[in-house]
């Protein structure tokens, strides 16, 4: 679970599902016998729409599902993948658990800190990268590894990670560096 | 005898993840036979196979199903546990990516046996590619009449709903999963009542791991006897072992129970990386006790033999430490994980995991006091069997075993005159204290 979140202020921007997400939301409802069960999938839609989840989006989801707002707030606060602030364009989730530790995630963290100048929980001033250390991502056989841009990057070395970061910085598709 | 490939048979087939590919390899062939069988006959078959849960607890699958009340007006549910969060485990991911239709076929078997019309697959939020593959397979199965109403004219209806988690290890616990599926924080529920009686949406519920369910098509096709003929007296069949850490070729390897643990690791992966010496093996995920090199060389890989050492088969996550792997820092990594993942509702867990991590962190960073080692050993028993779920036990058991089996390494960190040299990753950086 996530710890020590601070109170989040409203963004001042109203929220409503896009027509696309409205259609997806309508499909979600009949899949569950309670409305409350739709909180997580609805929050995923909200996060995909805006990149993060605003207070307004939480209140909106609560209203749409006829739940008290606090039920939705509590869920957002509990799950580490729900973000209440915008992440960087490329959000790096570097695994720090046992097998990635044995295979040297520390060196990758070192590269990120040196090259991008950010530590865990931080974002580059240009908004291009944000960085987070996470627990085992179920990819220990190809450690060390990270998740970025909704996919896994496995068997990382400092050199390979540097190529991936460079590609992002130069506006190229980093997938070309995944070898 | 070569190990038959039961779960991993189609892993190397390029098109097995598509319906066409799966059918070409004999997929969904059990359905004709299945729908002619009475539900109780299916449960008996699974019971006789000796199949046990592959999610961690190793509970007999057929027996679990038989706890579901037969005469109830309430709907019954299946929750497939695809949360795969136990550190070191990466095998369900392969099933989801490469053989998702085997999971769907297994779901049909379970649903027919137990009288279930809706199955939820709870998949961890980070599994983007497995989710994509699974989603495509479910869509194809619906489009071709393998899911939905009146499946293949059998009169059987089964719906599958994929539910995406959002990053919380605790949601892998069966009641944490149920809470999460209901749209709440994933805080486990006290048992009893067990999920079989009061599960998701207050209805009778089966919770099974992805691999457990994926073993069912083979069992129904080849028969319970064929499955039970593999393995040992009480550990039947095969299991996927995720082997990682300091070995030459980490990966997922299917093995039959009853072989020598180290021999299996060595033959599968090529042994310790770079010809280094073996220091220790974690046989069943980070929640397991650790085995010394000697123990690992002398134990067989089956539920009973591993349990006799105080460790467990768990989710089949084998992690190998070479001679340079620092046991103190390894324990710090493990305890940081549990302190981070504790859901916070039970004080022995919330406080225990936090303090164990704090203490091992101060030992490793040269701030340890001589009495700290025994202090940790004193905390551990107070975390056993006192909480709603076993996350607290999962931290205390490895902690006590690492300290008892490698005590001198802990003492070396406290001996200020002779601080140990950090051999692993000299260029690496130390993680900061307290930052959970
Ligand atoms: C903290 C915790 C985490 C767990 N994580 C998982 C998991 O990620 N996947 C899983 O299948 N079982 C996990 N389990 C075990 C489940 O509670 C449950 O035993 C299992 O899903 C039952 O399925 P099976 O009988 O097929 O193994 C976890 C248990 C605990 C206490
Ligand atoms: S330890 Fe990093 S993916 Fe499992």
Coordinates of N, CA, C and O in Angstrom, one line a residue, chain B residues 269-426:
Chain B
X269 N 19.0 -24.5 -15.0 CA 19.6 -23.1 -15.2 C 21.1 -23.1 -15.5 O 21.6 -22.1 -15.8
X270 N 21.7 -24.3 -15.4 CA 23.2 -24.3 -15.6 C 24.0 -23.9 -14.3 O 25.2 -23.7 -14.4
X271 N 23.3 -23.8 -13.2 CA 24.0 -23.6 -11.9 C 24.3 -22.2 -11.7 O 23.9 -21.2 -12.3
X272 N 25.2 -22.0 -10.6 CA 25.5 -20.6 -10.2 C 26.2 -19.8 -11.3 O 27.1 -20.4 -11.9
X273 N 25.8 -18.6 -11.4 CA 26.4 -17.7 -12.4 C 27.9 -17.6 -12.3 O 28.4 -17.4 -11.2
X274 N 28.6 -17.6 -13.4 CA 30.0 -17.4 -13.4 C 30.8 -18.4 -12.6 O 32.0 -18.0 -12.2
X275 N 30.3 -19.6 -12.4 CA 31.1 -20.6 -11.6 C 31.3 -20.3 -10.2 O 32.2 -20.8 -9.5
X276 N 30.6 -19.3 -9.6 CA 30.7 -18.9 -8.2 C 30.2 -20.1 -7.3 O 29.5 -20.9 -7.8
X277 N 30.5 -19.9 -6.0 CA 30.0 -20.9 -5.1 C 28.6 -20.6 -4.7 O 28.2 -19.4 -4.6
X278 N 27.8 -21.6 -4.4 CA 26.4 -21.4 -3.9 C 26.5 -21.0 -2.4 O 27.2 -21.6 -1.6
X279 N 25.7 -20.0 -2.1 CA 25.6 -19.7 -0.7 C 24.2 -20.1 -0.1 O 24.2 -20.7 1.0
X280 N 23.1 -19.8 -0.7 CA 21.8 -20.1 -0.2 C 20.8 -20.2 -1.3 O 21.0 -19.7 -2.4
X281 N 19.6 -20.8 -0.9 CA 18.5 -20.9 -1.9 C 17.2 -20.5 -1.1 O 17.0 -21.0 0.0
X282 N 16.4 -19.7 -1.7 CA 15.1 -19.5 -1.2 C 14.2 -20.3 -2.1 O 14.1 -20.1 -3.3
X283 N 13.5 -21.3 -1.5 CA 12.8 -22.3 -2.4 C 11.4 -21.8 -2.9 O 10.9 -22.3 -3.9
X284 N 10.7 -20.9 -2.1 CA 9.3 -20.7 -2.5 C 8.9 -19.2 -2.3 O 7.8 -19.0 -1.7
X285 N 9.6 -18.3 -2.8 CA 9.2 -16.9 -2.7 C 9.8 -16.2 -1.5 O 10.3 -16.9 -0.6
X286 N 9.8 -14.9 -1.4 CA 10.5 -14.2 -0.4 C 9.8 -14.4 1.0 O 10.4 -14.1 2.0
X287 N 8.6 -15.0 1.0 CA 7.9 -15.3 2.3 C 8.5 -16.6 2.9 O 8.1 -16.9 4.1
X288 N 9.3 -17.3 2.2 CA 9.8 -18.6 2.7 C 11.1 -18.4 3.5 O 11.8 -17.4 3.4
X289 N 11.3 -19.4 4.4 CA 12.6 -19.4 5.1 C 13.7 -19.7 4.1 O 13.4 -20.2 3.0
X290 N 14.9 -19.4 4.4 CA 16.0 -19.6 3.5 C 16.7 -21.0 3.8 O 16.6 -21.5 4.9
X291 N 17.3 -21.6 2.7 CA 18.0 -22.8 2.9 C 19.5 -22.5 2.7 O 19.9 -21.8 1.7
X292 N 20.4 -23.1 3.5 CA 21.8 -23.0 3.3 C 22.1 -23.9 2.0 O 21.3 -24.7 1.6
X293 N 23.3 -23.7 1.5 CA 23.7 -24.4 0.3 C 23.6 -25.9 0.6 O 23.1 -26.7 -0.2
X294 N 24.0 -26.3 1.8 CA 24.0 -27.7 2.1 C 22.6 -28.3 2.2 O 22.3 -29.3 1.7
X295 N 21.7 -27.5 2.8 CA 20.3 -27.9 2.9 C 19.7 -28.0 1.5 O 19.0 -29.0 1.2
X296 N 20.0 -27.1 0.6 CA 19.5 -27.1 -0.7 C 20.0 -28.3 -1.5 O 19.3 -28.8 -2.4
X297 N 21.2 -28.7 -1.2 CA 21.7 -29.9 -1.9 C 21.1 -31.2 -1.4 O 21.2 -32.2 -2.1
X298 N 20.5 -31.2 -0.2 CA 20.1 -32.4 0.4 C 18.6 -32.5 0.6 O 18.1 -33.4 1.3
X299 N 17.8 -31.6 -0.1 CA 16.4 -31.7 0.1 C 15.7 -32.0 -1.2 O 16.2 -31.6 -2.3
X300 N 14.6 -32.7 -1.2 CA 13.8 -32.9 -2.4 C 12.8 -31.8 -2.6 O 12.3 -31.2 -1.6
X301 N 12.5 -31.6 -3.8 CA 11.6 -30.5 -4.2 C 10.1 -31.1 -4.2 O 9.6 -31.5 -5.2
X302 N 9.5 -31.1 -3.0 CA 8.1 -31.4 -2.9 C 7.6 -30.8 -1.6 O 8.4 -30.4 -0.8
X303 N 6.3 -30.7 -1.5 CA 5.7 -29.9 -0.4 C 6.2 -30.4 0.9 O 6.6 -29.6 1.8
X304 N 6.2 -31.7 1.1 CA 6.5 -32.2 2.5 C 8.0 -32.1 2.8 O 8.3 -31.7 3.9
X305 N 8.8 -32.5 1.8 CA 10.3 -32.4 2.1 C 10.7 -31.0 2.4 O 11.5 -30.7 3.3
X306 N 10.2 -30.0 1.6 CA 10.6 -28.6 1.8 C 10.1 -28.1 3.1 O 10.8 -27.5 3.9
X307 N 8.8 -28.5 3.4 CA 8.2 -28.1 4.7 C 9.0 -28.6 5.9 O 9.1 -27.9 6.9
X308 N 9.5 -29.8 5.8 CA 10.3 -30.4 6.9 C 11.5 -29.6 7.2 O 12.0 -29.7 8.4
X309 N 12.0 -28.8 6.3 CA 13.2 -27.9 6.6 C 12.7 -26.6 7.2 O 13.6 -25.8 7.6
X310 N 11.4 -26.3 7.3 CA 10.9 -25.1 7.8 C 10.7 -24.1 6.7 O 10.2 -23.0 6.9
X311 N 11.0 -24.4 5.5 CA 10.8 -23.5 4.3 C 9.5 -24.0 3.7 O 8.8 -24.8 4.2
X312 N 9.2 -23.4 2.5 CA 8.0 -23.9 1.8 C 8.2 -23.8 0.3 O 9.0 -23.1 -0.3
X313 N 7.3 -24.6 -0.4 CA 7.3 -24.6 -1.9 C 6.6 -23.3 -2.4 O 7.0 -22.7 -3.4
X314 N 5.6 -22.9 -1.6 CA 4.9 -21.6 -1.9 C 4.5 -21.5 -3.3 O 3.8 -22.3 -3.8
X315 N 4.9 -20.4 -3.9 CA 4.5 -20.1 -5.3 C 5.6 -20.7 -6.3 O 5.5 -20.3 -7.5
X316 N 6.5 -21.5 -5.8 CA 7.5 -22.0 -6.7 C 8.6 -21.0 -7.1 O 9.2 -21.2 -8.2
X317 N 8.8 -20.0 -6.3 CA 9.7 -18.9 -6.7 C 11.1 -19.3 -6.0 O 11.2 -19.0 -4.9
X318 N 12.0 -19.8 -6.8 CA 13.3 -20.2 -6.3 C 14.3 -19.1 -6.6 O 14.4 -18.6 -7.7
X319 N 15.0 -18.6 -5.5 CA 16.0 -17.5 -5.7 C 17.3 -18.0 -5.2 O 17.4 -18.6 -4.1
X320 N 18.3 -17.8 -6.0 CA 19.6 -18.4 -5.7 C 20.6 -17.3 -5.3 O 20.8 -16.3 -6.0
X321 N 21.3 -17.5 -4.1 CA 22.3 -16.5 -3.7 C 23.7 -17.1 -4.0 O 23.9 -18.3 -3.6
X322 N 24.6 -16.4 -4.6 CA 25.9 -16.9 -4.8 C 26.8 -16.4 -3.6 O 26.3 -15.8 -2.7
X323 N 28.0 -16.8 -3.6 CA 28.9 -16.6 -2.4 C 29.0 -15.1 -2.1 O 29.3 -14.7 -1.0
X324 N 28.9 -14.2 -3.1 CA 29.0 -12.8 -2.9 C 27.7 -12.1 -2.4 O 27.7 -10.9 -2.1
X325 N 26.6 -12.8 -2.4 CA 25.4 -12.2 -2.0 C 25.3 -11.9 -0.5 O 25.5 -12.9 0.3
X326 N 25.1 -10.7 -0.1 CA 25.1 -10.4 1.3 C 23.7 -10.7 1.9 O 22.7 -10.1 1.5
X327 N 23.8 -11.6 2.9 CA 22.5 -12.0 3.5 C 21.8 -10.9 4.3 O 20.6 -10.8 4.3
X328 N 22.6 -10.1 4.9 CA 22.1 -9.0 5.7 C 21.3 -8.0 4.8 O 20.2 -7.6 5.1
X329 N 22.0 -7.6 3.7 CA 21.3 -6.7 2.8 C 20.1 -7.3 2.1 O 19.1 -6.7 1.9
X330 N 20.2 -8.6 1.8 CA 19.1 -9.4 1.3 C 17.9 -9.3 2.2 O 16.7 -9.0 1.8
X331 N 18.1 -9.5 3.5 CA 17.0 -9.4 4.5 C 16.5 -8.0 4.5 O 15.3 -7.8 4.7
X332 N 17.3 -7.0 4.4 CA 16.9 -5.7 4.4 C 15.9 -5.4 3.2 O 14.8 -4.8 3.4
X333 N 16.3 -5.9 2.1 CA 15.4 -5.8 0.9 C 14.1 -6.5 1.1 O 13.0 -6.0 0.8
X334 N 14.1 -7.7 1.7 CA 12.9 -8.5 1.9 C 12.0 -7.7 2.9 O 10.8 -7.6 2.7
X335 N 12.6 -7.2 4.0 CA 11.8 -6.6 5.0 C 11.3 -5.3 4.6 O 10.2 -4.8 5.0
X336 N 12.0 -4.6 3.8 CA 11.5 -3.3 3.2 C 10.3 -3.6 2.4 O 9.3 -2.9 2.4
X337 N 10.3 -4.7 1.6 CA 9.1 -5.1 0.9 C 7.9 -5.3 1.8 O 6.8 -4.7 1.5
X338 N 8.1 -6.1 2.8 CA 6.9 -6.4 3.7 C 6.4 -5.1 4.4 O 5.2 -4.9 4.6
X339 N 7.4 -4.3 4.9 CA 7.0 -3.1 5.6 C 6.2 -2.2 4.6 O 5.2 -1.6 5.0
X340 N 6.6 -2.2 3.3 CA 5.9 -1.3 2.3 C 4.6 -1.9 2.0 O 3.6 -1.2 1.8
X341 N 4.4 -3.2 2.0 CA 3.2 -3.8 1.5 C 2.2 -4.2 2.6 O 1.1 -4.6 2.3
X342 N 2.6 -4.0 3.9 CA 1.6 -4.3 5.0 C 0.4 -3.4 4.8 O 0.6 -2.2 4.5
X343 N -0.8 -3.9 4.9 CA -2.0 -3.1 4.6 C -2.3 -2.2 5.8 O -3.1 -1.3 5.8
X344 N -1.6 -2.5 7.0 CA -1.7 -1.6 8.1 C -2.9 -1.9 9.1 O -3.0 -1.2 10.1
X345 N -3.7 -2.9 8.8 CA -4.8 -3.0 9.7 C -4.5 -3.8 11.0 O -5.1 -3.6 12.0
X346 N -3.5 -4.7 11.0 CA -3.2 -5.5 12.2 C -1.9 -4.9 12.8 O -0.8 -4.9 12.2
X347 N -1.9 -4.5 14.1 CA -0.7 -3.9 14.7 C 0.5 -4.8 14.7 O 1.6 -4.3 14.4
X348 N 0.4 -6.1 14.9 CA 1.7 -6.9 14.9 C 2.4 -6.9 13.6 O 3.6 -7.0 13.5
X349 N 1.6 -6.7 12.5 CA 2.2 -6.7 11.2 C 2.7 -5.3 10.8 O 3.8 -5.1 10.4
X350 N 1.8 -4.3 11.1 CA 2.2 -2.9 10.7 C 3.4 -2.5 11.5 O 4.4 -2.0 10.9
X351 N 3.4 -2.8 12.8 CA 4.6 -2.4 13.6 C 5.8 -3.3 13.5 O 6.9 -2.9 13.4
X352 N 5.4 -4.6 13.4 CA 6.5 -5.6 13.3 C 7.3 -5.5 12.1 O 8.5 -5.5 12.1
X353 N 6.7 -5.4 10.9 CA 7.4 -5.3 9.7 C 8.2 -4.0 9.7 O 9.4 -4.0 9.2
X354 N 7.7 -2.9 10.2 CA 8.4 -1.7 10.2 C 9.6 -1.7 11.0 O 10.7 -1.3 10.6
X355 N 9.5 -2.3 12.3 CA 10.6 -2.3 13.2 C 11.7 -3.3 12.7 O 12.9 -3.0 12.9
X356 N 11.3 -4.4 12.2 CA 12.3 -5.4 11.7 C 13.1 -4.7 10.6 O 14.3 -4.8 10.6
X357 N 12.4 -4.0 9.7 CA 13.1 -3.3 8.7 C 14.1 -2.2 9.2 O 15.2 -2.1 8.8
X358 N 13.5 -1.4 10.2 CA 14.4 -0.4 10.8 C 15.6 -0.9 11.4 O 16.7 -0.4 11.2
X359 N 15.5 -2.1 12.1 CA 16.6 -2.6 12.8 C 17.6 -3.2 11.9 O 18.8 -2.9 12.0
X360 N 17.2 -3.9 10.9 CA 18.1 -4.5 10.0 C 18.8 -3.4 9.2 O 20.0 -3.5 8.8
X361 N 18.1 -2.3 8.9 CA 18.7 -1.2 8.2 C 19.8 -0.6 9.0 O 20.8 -0.3 8.5
X362 N 19.5 -0.4 10.3 CA 20.6 0.2 11.1 C 21.8 -0.7 11.3 O 22.9 -0.3 11.3
X363 N 21.5 -2.0 11.3 CA 22.6 -3.0 11.4 C 23.5 -2.8 10.1 O 24.7 -2.7 10.1
X364 N 22.8 -2.9 9.0 CA 23.5 -2.9 7.7 C 24.3 -1.6 7.4 O 25.3 -1.5 6.8
X365 N 23.8 -0.5 8.0 CA 24.4 0.8 7.7 C 25.4 1.2 8.9 O 25.8 2.3 9.0
X366 N 25.8 0.1 9.7 CA 26.8 0.4 10.6 C 26.4 1.0 11.9 O 27.2 1.5 12.7
X367 N 25.0 1.1 12.1 CA 24.5 1.7 13.4 C 24.0 0.7 14.3 O 23.3 1.0 15.3
X368 N 24.2 -0.6 14.1 CA 23.6 -1.6 14.9 C 24.2 -1.7 16.2 O 25.4 -1.4 16.4
X369 N 23.4 -2.2 17.2 CA 23.9 -2.5 18.6 C 24.0 -4.0 18.7 O 23.3 -4.7 18.1
X370 N 24.9 -4.4 19.6 CA 25.1 -5.9 19.7 C 23.8 -6.6 20.1 O 23.6 -7.7 19.6
X371 N 22.9 -5.9 20.8 CA 21.7 -6.6 21.2 C 20.6 -6.6 20.1 O 19.6 -7.2 20.3
X372 N 20.9 -5.9 19.0 CA 19.9 -5.8 17.9 C 19.5 -7.2 17.3 O 18.4 -7.4 16.9
X373 N 20.5 -8.1 17.2 CA 20.2 -9.3 16.5 C 19.2 -10.1 17.4 O 18.2 -10.6 16.8
X374 N 19.4 -10.2 18.7 CA 18.5 -10.9 19.5 C 17.1 -10.2 19.6 O 16.1 -10.8 19.8
X375 N 17.2 -8.9 19.5 CA 16.0 -8.1 19.5 C 15.1 -8.5 18.3 O 13.9 -8.7 18.5
X376 N 15.7 -8.6 17.2 CA 14.9 -9.1 16.0 C 14.4 -10.5 16.2 O 13.2 -10.7 15.9
X377 N 15.2 -11.3 16.7 CA 14.7 -12.7 17.0 C 13.6 -12.7 18.0 O 12.7 -13.6 18.0
X378 N 13.6 -11.7 18.9 CA 12.5 -11.7 19.9 C 11.2 -11.1 19.3 O 10.1 -11.5 19.7
X379 N 11.3 -10.3 18.3 CA 10.1 -9.7 17.7 C 9.4 -10.8 16.8 O 8.2 -10.8 16.8
X380 N 10.2 -11.6 16.1 CA 9.6 -12.5 15.1 C 8.5 -13.4 15.7 O 7.4 -13.4 15.1
X381 N 8.7 -14.1 16.8 CA 7.6 -15.0 17.2 C 6.3 -14.2 17.5 O 5.2 -14.8 17.4
X382 N 6.4 -12.9 17.9 CA 5.2 -12.2 18.2 C 4.4 -11.8 16.9 O 3.3 -11.2 17.0
X383 N 5.0 -12.1 15.8 CA 4.3 -11.8 14.5 C 3.7 -13.0 13.9 O 3.1 -12.9 12.8
X384 N 3.8 -14.1 14.5 CA 3.3 -15.4 13.9 C 1.9 -15.7 14.4 O 1.6 -15.7 15.6
X385 N 1.0 -15.9 13.5 CA -0.3 -16.4 13.8 C -1.2 -15.4 14.6 O -2.1 -15.8 15.3
X386 N -0.9 -14.1 14.5 CA -1.6 -13.2 15.3 C -2.4 -12.2 14.4 O -2.9 -11.2 15.0
X387 N -2.4 -12.4 13.2 CA -3.0 -11.3 12.3 C -4.0 -11.9 11.4 O -4.2 -13.1 11.2
X388 N -4.7 -11.0 10.7 CA -5.8 -11.5 9.8 C -5.3 -12.3 8.7 O -5.9 -13.4 8.3
X389 N -4.2 -11.9 8.0 CA -3.6 -12.7 7.0 C -2.2 -13.1 7.4 O -1.8 -12.7 8.4
X390 N -1.5 -13.7 6.5 CA -0.1 -14.2 6.9 C 1.0 -13.3 6.4 O 2.1 -13.7 6.4
X391 N 0.7 -12.1 6.1 CA 1.8 -11.2 5.6 C 2.8 -11.0 6.7 O 4.0 -11.0 6.5
X392 N 2.3 -10.9 8.0 CA 3.3 -10.7 9.1 C 4.2 -11.9 9.2 O 5.4 -11.8 9.4
X393 N 3.6 -13.1 9.2 CA 4.3 -14.4 9.2 C 5.4 -14.4 8.1 O 6.5 -14.9 8.2
X394 N 4.9 -13.9 6.9 CA 5.8 -13.9 5.7 C 7.0 -13.1 5.9 O 8.0 -13.2 5.1
X395 N 7.0 -12.1 6.8 CA 8.2 -11.3 7.1 C 9.0 -11.9 8.2 O 10.2 -12.0 8.2
X396 N 8.3 -12.4 9.2 CA 9.0 -12.9 10.4 C 9.7 -14.2 10.1 O 10.8 -14.5 10.7
X397 N 9.1 -15.1 9.3 CA 9.7 -16.4 9.1 C 11.1 -16.3 8.3 O 12.1 -16.8 8.8
X398 N 11.1 -15.5 7.2 CA 12.4 -15.4 6.6 C 13.4 -14.6 7.5 O 14.6 -15.0 7.6
X399 N 12.9 -13.6 8.2 CA 13.9 -12.8 9.1 C 14.5 -13.8 10.1 O 15.8 -13.8 10.2
X400 N 13.7 -14.6 10.8 CA 14.3 -15.5 11.8 C 15.3 -16.5 11.1 O 16.4 -16.8 11.7
X401 N 14.9 -17.0 10.0 CA 15.8 -18.0 9.4 C 17.1 -17.4 8.8 O 18.1 -18.0 9.0
X402 N 17.0 -16.2 8.2 CA 18.3 -15.6 7.7 C 19.2 -15.4 8.9 O 20.4 -15.6 8.8
X403 N 18.7 -14.9 10.0 CA 19.5 -14.6 11.2 C 20.1 -15.8 11.8 O 21.3 -15.9 12.1
X404 N 19.2 -16.8 12.0 CA 19.7 -18.1 12.6 C 20.7 -18.8 11.8 O 21.7 -19.3 12.3
X405 N 20.5 -18.8 10.5 CA 21.4 -19.6 9.6 C 22.7 -18.8 9.2 O 23.7 -19.4 8.8
X406 N 22.6 -17.5 9.3 CA 23.8 -16.7 8.8 C 24.1 -15.6 9.9 O 24.5 -14.5 9.6
X407 N 24.1 -16.0 11.1 CA 24.2 -15.1 12.2 C 25.6 -14.3 12.2 O 25.6 -13.1 12.5
X408 N 26.6 -15.0 11.8 CA 27.9 -14.4 11.8 C 28.0 -13.2 10.8 O 28.7 -12.2 11.1
X409 N 27.2 -13.3 9.8 CA 27.2 -12.2 8.8 C 26.6 -10.9 9.5 O 27.0 -9.8 9.2
X410 N 25.6 -11.1 10.3 CA 24.9 -10.0 11.0 C 25.9 -9.5 12.0 O 26.0 -8.2 12.1
X411 N 26.5 -10.4 12.7 CA 27.5 -9.9 13.8 C 28.6 -9.1 13.2 O 29.1 -8.1 13.7
X412 N 29.0 -9.5 12.0 CA 30.2 -8.8 11.3 C 29.8 -7.3 11.1 O 30.7 -6.5 11.2
X413 N 28.5 -7.0 10.8 CA 28.1 -5.7 10.6 C 28.1 -4.8 11.9 O 28.2 -3.6 11.8
X414 N 28.0 -5.6 13.0 CA 27.9 -4.9 14.3 C 29.3 -4.7 14.8 O 29.6 -3.8 15.6
X415 N 30.2 -5.5 14.4 CA 31.6 -5.5 14.9 C 32.3 -4.3 14.2 O 32.8 -4.3 13.0
X416 N 32.3 -3.1 14.9 CA 32.8 -1.9 14.3 C 34.3 -2.0 13.9 O 34.7 -1.3 13.0
X417 N 35.0 -2.8 14.6 CA 36.4 -2.9 14.2 C 36.7 -3.5 12.9 O 37.6 -3.2 12.2
X418 N 35.8 -4.5 12.5 CA 36.0 -5.2 11.2 C 34.7 -5.1 10.4 O 34.1 -6.1 10.1
X419 N 34.3 -3.9 9.9 CA 33.1 -3.9 9.1 C 33.3 -4.7 7.8 O 34.4 -4.7 7.2
X420 N 32.3 -5.4 7.4 CA 32.4 -6.2 6.2 C 32.6 -5.4 4.9 O 32.1 -4.3 4.8
X421 N 33.3 -6.0 4.0 CA 33.5 -5.3 2.7 C 32.3 -5.6 1.9 O 31.8 -6.7 1.9
X422 N 31.8 -4.6 1.2 CA 30.6 -4.9 0.4 C 31.1 -5.4 -0.9 O 31.6 -4.6 -1.7
X423 N 30.9 -6.7 -1.2 CA 31.4 -7.2 -2.4 C 30.5 -7.0 -3.6 O 30.9 -6.9 -4.7
X424 N 29.2 -7.0 -3.3 CA 28.2 -6.9 -4.4 C 28.1 -5.5 -4.9 O 27.9 -4.6 -4.2
X425 N 28.2 -5.4 -6.2 CA 28.0 -4.1 -6.8 C 28.7 -2.9 -6.2 O 28.1 -2.0 -5.6
X426 N 30.1 -3.0 -6.2 CA 30.8 -1.9 -5.5 C 30.5 -0.5 -6.0 O 30.5 0.5 -5.3

